[in-house]
CSV table of C-alpha atoms in Angstrom, one decimal:
chain,number,residue,atom,x,y,z
A,1,MET,CA,168.3,-30.5,-15.3
A,2,CYS,CA,166.0,-31.6,-12.5
A,3,ILE,CA,163.6,-29.3,-10.4
A,4,ARG,CA,165.9,-29.9,-7.4
A,5,ASP,CA,169.0,-28.4,-9.2
A,6,ARG,CA,167.0,-25.5,-10.4
A,7,TYR,CA,165.8,-24.6,-6.7
A,8,GLN,CA,169.5,-25.0,-5.2
A,9,ARG,CA,170.7,-22.5,-8.1
A,10,ARG,CA,167.8,-20.0,-7.3
A,11,VAL,CA,168.4,-20.0,-3.5
A,12,HIS,CA,171.9,-19.9,-3.5
A,13,GLY,CA,172.3,-16.6,-5.6
A,14,ILE,CA,173.7,-15.5,-8.9
A,15,LEU,CA,177.1,-17.5,-8.6
A,16,ARG,CA,175.0,-20.8,-8.3
A,17,LEU,CA,177.0,-22.2,-5.8
A,18,PRO,CA,176.8,-25.7,-4.5
A,19,MET,CA,175.4,-26.2,-0.9
A,20,GLU,CA,178.7,-27.2,0.4
A,21,GLN,CA,180.6,-24.2,-1.0
A,22,LYS,CA,177.8,-21.9,0.3
A,23,GLU,CA,178.2,-23.3,3.9
A,24,GLU,CA,181.8,-22.6,3.6
A,25,LYS,CA,181.7,-19.1,2.5
A,26,LYS,CA,179.2,-18.5,5.5
A,27,GLU,CA,181.7,-19.6,7.9
A,28,GLU,CA,184.6,-17.4,6.4
A,29,GLN,CA,182.2,-14.4,6.6
A,30,LYS,CA,181.7,-14.9,10.6
A,31,ARG,CA,185.5,-15.0,10.9
A,32,GLY,CA,186.1,-11.7,8.8
A,33,PHE,CA,186.7,-11.3,5.2
A,34,GLY,CA,188.2,-14.5,3.8
A,35,ALA,CA,191.0,-15.9,5.8
A,36,ARG,CA,192.4,-12.7,7.0
A,37,GLY,CA,189.6,-12.9,9.8
A,38,GLN,CA,191.6,-15.6,11.4
A,39,GLN,CA,194.5,-13.3,12.1
A,40,ARG,CA,192.7,-10.6,13.8
A,41,ARG,CA,192.9,-10.1,17.4
A,42,PRO,CA,190.8,-8.0,19.6
A,43,GLN,CA,192.3,-4.5,20.2
A,44,GLU,CA,193.6,-3.9,23.7
A,45,LYS,CA,191.4,-0.8,25.5
A,46,ARG,CA,193.7,2.1,25.9
A,47,GLU,CA,194.0,3.4,29.5
A,48,ARG,CA,192.5,6.7,29.7
A,49,GLU,CA,195.0,9.2,31.4
A,50,GLU,CA,193.1,10.5,34.1
A,51,GLU,CA,193.3,14.6,34.6
A,52,VAL,CA,195.4,15.2,37.6
A,53,TRP,CA,194.1,18.1,39.7
A,54,ILE,CA,196.8,20.8,40.0
A,55,PRO,CA,195.4,23.9,42.3
A,56,ILE,CA,196.3,27.0,41.1
A,57,THR,CA,195.0,29.0,44.3
A,58,LYS,CA,196.1,29.2,47.7
A,59,LEU,CA,193.1,27.7,49.1
A,60,GLY,CA,193.1,24.7,46.5
A,61,ARG,CA,196.8,24.0,47.6
A,62,LEU,CA,195.9,23.9,51.3
A,63,VAL,CA,193.2,21.5,50.4
A,64,LYS,CA,195.0,19.0,48.2
A,65,GLY,CA,197.7,19.4,50.8
A,66,GLY,CA,195.7,18.0,53.8
A,67,LEU,CA,195.5,21.1,55.7
A,68,ILE,CA,192.1,22.0,55.4
A,69,ASP,CA,189.8,18.8,55.7
A,70,SER,CA,186.4,20.0,55.9
A,71,VAL,CA,184.2,22.7,54.1
A,72,GLU,CA,183.1,24.0,57.5
A,73,GLU,CA,186.5,25.8,57.8
A,74,LEU,CA,186.0,27.6,54.5
A,75,TYR,CA,182.7,29.1,55.8
A,76,LYS,CA,184.1,29.8,59.5
A,77,PHE,CA,186.7,32.1,57.5
A,78,SER,CA,184.6,33.0,54.7
A,79,LEU,CA,187.3,31.8,52.0
A,80,ALA,CA,186.2,32.3,48.5
A,81,ILE,CA,185.7,29.0,46.5
A,82,LYS,CA,187.4,29.8,42.7
A,83,GLU,CA,187.9,25.9,42.0
A,84,PRO,CA,185.2,23.7,41.8
A,85,GLN,CA,187.5,20.6,42.5
A,86,ILE,CA,188.1,22.0,45.9
A,87,VAL,CA,184.5,20.9,46.3
A,88,ASP,CA,184.7,17.7,44.7
A,89,TYR,CA,187.8,17.0,47.1
A,90,LEU,CA,186.4,17.8,50.4
A,91,PHE,CA,183.2,15.8,49.6
A,92,MET,CA,184.8,12.7,48.3
A,93,LYS,CA,184.5,9.4,49.7
A,94,ASP,CA,187.5,7.7,48.4
A,95,LYS,CA,189.4,6.7,51.6
A,96,LYS,CA,192.5,5.8,49.5
A,97,ALA,CA,193.2,9.5,48.6
A,98,GLY,CA,193.3,10.4,52.2
A,99,HIS,CA,189.7,12.1,52.3
A,100,LYS,CA,188.1,12.3,55.9
A,101,GLU,CA,185.5,9.5,56.5
A,102,GLY,CA,181.6,9.8,56.9
A,103,ASN,CA,181.4,12.3,53.9
A,104,VAL,CA,178.3,12.3,51.7
A,105,GLY,CA,178.9,12.7,48.0
A,106,LEU,CA,177.4,15.6,46.2
A,107,LYS,CA,174.2,15.0,44.3
A,108,ASP,CA,173.0,17.1,41.6
A,109,GLU,CA,169.7,17.6,39.6
A,110,VAL,CA,169.1,19.2,36.1
A,111,MET,CA,166.1,21.5,37.1
A,112,LYS,CA,165.5,23.4,33.9
A,113,ILE,CA,166.8,23.5,30.2
A,114,MET,CA,165.5,26.1,28.1
A,115,PRO,CA,166.6,27.8,24.8
A,116,VAL,CA,167.3,31.4,24.6
A,117,GLN,CA,167.6,33.7,21.5
A,118,LYS,CA,169.5,36.7,20.6
A,119,GLN,CA,168.7,39.1,17.6
A,120,THR,CA,171.8,40.0,15.7
A,121,ALA,CA,172.4,41.5,12.4
A,122,ALA,CA,172.9,38.0,10.6
A,123,GLY,CA,169.7,36.6,12.4
A,124,GLN,CA,168.6,35.1,15.7
A,125,ARG,CA,171.4,33.2,17.7
A,126,THR,CA,170.0,30.3,19.7
A,127,ARG,CA,171.8,29.1,23.0
A,128,PHE,CA,170.5,26.9,25.8
A,129,LYS,CA,170.4,27.8,29.4
A,130,ALA,CA,170.7,24.9,32.1
A,131,VAL,CA,169.7,25.5,35.9
A,132,VAL,CA,171.3,23.0,37.9
A,133,ILE,CA,171.3,22.4,41.5
A,134,THR,CA,173.8,20.4,44.0
A,135,GLY,CA,173.5,19.3,47.5
A,136,ASP,CA,174.7,16.8,49.9
A,137,GLU,CA,171.6,16.3,51.7
A,138,ASN,CA,173.5,17.4,55.0
A,139,GLY,CA,173.1,21.0,55.4
A,140,HIS,CA,174.7,22.3,51.9
A,141,ILE,CA,173.1,23.5,48.6
A,142,GLY,CA,174.0,25.2,45.7
A,143,VAL,CA,172.4,26.7,42.4
A,144,GLY,CA,174.2,27.3,39.0
A,145,VAL,CA,173.2,28.7,35.7
A,146,LYS,CA,175.1,28.5,32.5
A,147,LEU,CA,174.6,29.4,28.8
A,148,ALA,CA,176.2,27.4,25.9
A,149,LYS,CA,175.4,26.3,22.3
A,150,GLU,CA,175.1,22.9,23.1
A,151,VAL,CA,173.0,21.1,26.2
A,152,GLN,CA,175.6,19.1,27.5
A,153,PHE,CA,178.3,22.1,27.8
A,154,ALA,CA,175.5,24.2,29.4
A,155,ILE,CA,174.9,21.3,32.1
A,156,LYS,CA,178.4,21.1,32.8
A,157,GLY,CA,179.0,24.7,33.1
A,158,ALA,CA,176.0,24.9,35.2
A,159,LEU,CA,177.2,22.0,37.6
A,160,LEU,CA,180.6,23.8,37.9
A,161,VAL,CA,178.8,27.1,38.8
A,162,ALA,CA,176.8,25.5,41.3
A,163,LYS,CA,179.4,24.0,43.0
A,164,LEU,CA,181.4,27.4,43.2
A,165,ASN,CA,178.1,28.8,44.9
A,166,LEU,CA,177.8,26.0,47.6
A,167,VAL,CA,176.4,27.5,50.6
A,168,PRO,CA,175.7,26.0,54.4
A,169,VAL,CA,171.9,25.7,55.4
A,170,ARG,CA,171.3,26.2,59.1
A,171,ARG,CA,168.8,23.6,60.3
A,172,GLY,CA,166.9,23.2,63.7
A,173,TYR,CA,164.0,22.0,65.6
A,174,TRP,CA,160.5,22.4,66.0
A,175,GLY,CA,159.6,22.2,69.8
A,176,ALA,CA,162.0,19.8,71.8
A,177,LYS,CA,165.6,19.1,70.8
A,178,LEU,CA,165.1,15.7,70.4
A,179,GLY,CA,167.3,13.5,67.8
A,180,MET,CA,169.2,15.2,64.8
A,181,PRO,CA,168.1,18.3,63.2
A,182,HIS,CA,165.1,18.0,60.7
A,183,THR,CA,163.9,21.5,59.9
A,184,ILE,CA,165.1,25.0,59.6
A,185,ALA,CA,166.0,27.1,62.4
A,186,GLN,CA,163.6,30.0,62.0
A,187,LYS,CA,161.3,31.8,59.6
A,188,VAL,CA,163.3,32.7,56.6
A,189,THR,CA,161.9,34.5,53.2
A,190,GLY,CA,163.8,34.7,50.0
A,191,LYS,CA,163.0,36.7,46.7
A,192,CYS,CA,164.2,36.8,43.1
A,193,GLY,CA,162.4,38.8,40.6
A,194,SER,CA,158.8,38.7,41.1
A,195,VAL,CA,159.1,35.3,43.1
A,196,SER,CA,158.8,35.3,47.0
A,197,VAL,CA,159.4,32.1,48.9
A,198,ARG,CA,158.7,31.6,53.0
A,199,LEU,CA,159.9,28.9,54.7
A,200,ILE,CA,158.2,28.0,58.1
A,201,PRO,CA,159.6,25.5,60.5
A,202,ALA,CA,157.3,22.1,60.7
A,203,PRO,CA,156.9,19.4,63.3
A,204,ARG,CA,158.6,16.1,62.7
A,205,GLY,CA,157.1,13.9,60.3
A,206,THR,CA,155.2,16.6,58.4
A,207,GLY,CA,157.6,16.3,55.4
A,208,ILE,CA,157.9,19.2,52.7
A,209,VAL,CA,154.9,21.2,52.2
A,210,GLY,CA,155.2,22.8,48.8
A,211,ALA,CA,155.8,22.8,45.1
A,212,PRO,CA,158.0,20.0,43.3
A,213,VAL,CA,160.7,22.5,42.8
A,214,THR,CA,161.0,23.8,46.4
A,215,LYS,CA,160.6,19.9,47.6
A,216,LYS,CA,163.6,18.9,45.4
A,217,ILE,CA,165.8,21.8,46.7
A,218,LEU,CA,165.0,21.3,50.3
A,219,GLN,CA,165.6,17.5,50.2
A,220,LEU,CA,169.1,18.0,48.5
A,221,ALA,CA,169.7,20.8,51.6
A,222,GLY,CA,169.0,18.1,54.0
A,223,VAL,CA,165.7,19.5,55.1
A,224,MET,CA,163.1,17.1,56.1
A,225,ASP,CA,160.2,18.8,57.3
A,226,CYS,CA,159.1,22.2,56.1
A,227,TYR,CA,156.0,24.4,55.4
A,228,THR,CA,156.4,26.8,52.4
A,229,ALA,CA,154.5,29.7,50.8
A,230,SER,CA,155.3,31.4,47.6
A,231,MET,CA,154.0,34.5,46.1
A,232,GLY,CA,154.7,35.9,42.3
A,233,LYS,CA,155.5,34.3,39.1
A,234,THR,CA,156.3,31.0,40.3
A,235,ARG,CA,156.1,29.3,36.5
A,236,THR,CA,159.4,31.4,36.1
A,237,VAL,CA,161.4,28.1,37.0
A,238,GLU,CA,164.7,30.0,37.4
A,239,ASN,CA,163.5,32.7,39.5
A,240,PHE,CA,161.5,30.2,41.9
A,241,ILE,CA,164.8,28.0,42.3
A,242,LYS,CA,167.0,31.2,43.2
A,243,ALA,CA,164.0,32.4,45.5
A,244,THR,CA,164.2,29.2,47.3
A,245,TYR,CA,167.9,29.4,47.3
A,246,ASP,CA,168.0,33.0,48.5
A,247,ALA,CA,165.9,32.1,51.4
A,248,LEU,CA,168.1,29.0,52.5
A,249,HIS,CA,171.3,31.2,52.3
A,250,ARG,CA,169.5,33.5,54.8
A,251,SER,CA,169.3,30.9,57.3
A,252,TYR,CA,172.8,31.6,58.8
A,253,LYS,CA,172.5,35.5,58.7
A,254,ILE,CA,170.0,35.7,61.5
A,255,LEU,CA,171.8,36.0,65.0
A,256,THR,CA,169.6,33.7,67.3
A,257,PRO,CA,170.5,33.9,71.0
A,258,ASP,CA,172.2,30.9,71.3
A,259,LEU,CA,174.9,32.5,69.5
A,260,TRP,CA,175.2,35.4,71.6
A,261,LYS,CA,177.9,33.7,73.7
A,262,GLU,CA,181.5,34.9,73.0
A,263,TRP,CA,183.5,32.5,70.7
A,264,ALA,CA,187.2,31.9,70.7
A,265,VAL,CA,188.6,33.3,67.3
A,266,PRO,CA,190.9,30.8,65.6
A,267,GLU,CA,194.0,31.7,63.9
A,268,HIS,CA,193.5,32.0,60.0
A,269,PRO,CA,194.5,29.2,57.8
A,270,TYR,CA,196.5,31.4,55.4
A,271,SER,CA,198.6,32.6,58.3
A,272,LYS,CA,198.7,29.5,60.1
A,273,PHE,CA,199.9,27.7,57.2
A,274,ALA,CA,201.8,30.4,55.4
A,275,GLU,CA,205.3,28.6,55.4
A,276,LYS,CA,203.6,25.1,54.2
A,277,ALA,CA,201.7,26.9,51.6
A,278,ASP,CA,205.0,28.2,50.1
A,279,GLU,CA,206.3,24.7,49.9
A,280,LEU,CA,203.1,23.1,48.5
A,281,LYS,CA,203.4,25.8,46.0
A,282,ALA,CA,206.7,24.8,44.9
A,283,THR,CA,205.8,21.3,44.8
A,284,PHE,CA,202.4,21.6,42.6
A,285,GLN,CA,204.7,23.9,40.3
A,286,LYS,CA,206.8,21.0,39.6
A,287,GLU,CA,204.0,18.5,39.3
A,288,LYS,CA,202.4,21.2,36.7
A,289,GLU,CA,205.7,21.3,34.8
A,290,ALA,CA,205.9,17.5,34.4
A,291,ALA,CA,202.5,17.0,33.5
A,292,GLU,CA,203.0,19.7,30.5
A,293,ALA,CA,205.9,18.1,29.4
A,294,ARG,CA,203.6,14.8,28.4
A,295,PRO,CA,202.4,14.7,24.9
A,296,HIS,CA,199.0,14.0,26.0
A,297,THR,CA,198.7,16.8,28.3
A,298,GLN,CA,200.2,19.3,25.7
A,299,LEU,CA,197.7,18.2,23.3
A,300,LEU,CA,195.0,19.2,26.1
A,301,ILE,CA,196.6,22.4,26.4
A,302,MET,CA,196.5,23.1,22.7
A,303,ASN,CA,192.9,22.4,22.7
A,304,LYS,CA,192.2,24.7,25.6
A,305,ILE,CA,194.3,27.2,23.9
A,306,THR,CA,192.4,26.7,20.8
A,307,GLN,CA,189.0,27.1,22.8
A,308,TYR,CA,190.4,30.4,24.1
A,309,ILE,CA,191.0,31.9,20.8
A,310,HIS,CA,187.4,30.7,19.6
A,311,ILE,CA,185.7,32.3,22.5
A,312,CYS,CA,187.6,35.3,21.9
A,313,LEU,CA,186.7,35.3,18.5
A,314,LEU,CA,183.0,34.8,19.1
A,315,TYR,CA,183.0,37.5,21.7
A,316,THR,CA,184.6,40.0,19.2
A,317,SER,CA,182.0,38.9,16.5
A,318,ASP,CA,179.1,39.4,18.7
A,319,ALA,CA,180.6,43.0,19.8
A,320,ALA,CA,181.0,43.6,16.2
A,321,ASP,CA,177.3,42.8,15.7
A,322,GLU,CA,176.1,45.2,18.4
A,323,GLY,CA,178.3,47.8,17.4
A,324,LEU,CA,180.6,48.1,19.7
A,325,GLY,CA,183.4,49.1,17.5
A,326,VAL,CA,185.8,46.3,18.3
A,327,ASP,CA,188.9,46.8,16.0
A,328,LEU,CA,190.7,43.4,14.9
A,329,GLY,CA,193.1,45.4,12.3
A,330,GLY,CA,190.9,44.3,9.3
A,331,ARG,CA,191.0,40.8,10.1
A,332,ARG,CA,188.5,38.4,12.2
């Protein structure tokens, strides 16, 4: 046996295949497992069914029915937002769905994620707390805080809470009323814990003079120029955020002279659209029944029921650990 044959056998492995057979085997491996690779076809992507929002509150039905098309109407009549989809629907820019033009979508920012612990009889239980802010950079801001076992669930829950806590921010001018409002209308102070934040109007072009946390909140609220002053333990980021949010929330609680004139009180939406609300309720009830009849929706419902049972069991186990005396009939 010559040196060339020995070298080929050493290179081509234990089977000692010739060069041609080795190349054919490589081509088959690229196609798949032998000749079966030729019969394979790319799997078609399954189209995920989009979750359709079926409102469960009267306000939600009026919003989805197109009878309320702006978030300002909610604040005008002090209507409580109990579904985060209401905020998403009103701020959506999709023209095909029939939303109002010119809306700016909501932007969100995760400000803080921190682990928290609770001492139980079985040991320490660690969860994660997320603080999220959301705003449209046009006079609306919201803050949400949520605890969960996993970070992603804490962020999702905090975002939903922030949408429910969305409030208007009153903006104004420093000096002459030229152009669009660029700063806050008056001096306001907010407080949470030991942290106190004071917002002061600033001339146009000043920018936001303050800490990065305050600057981010004011930017999402649509305030371009502002002086800030803070006191207390501002290293506690959660209290710092809540104090700034409280200051912006107070901007509409001050009655300035330009609001002293008499305003015509319009009819309340619940009484104005009472008959249409009943029709929408029946319509959405049929949609809900049709959606629950689908297998995919039934699976989602079962998953939600399972999650609810799991949460109840966690609550009862926590109560039992704390010695609250929850009786489960001998079963847990």
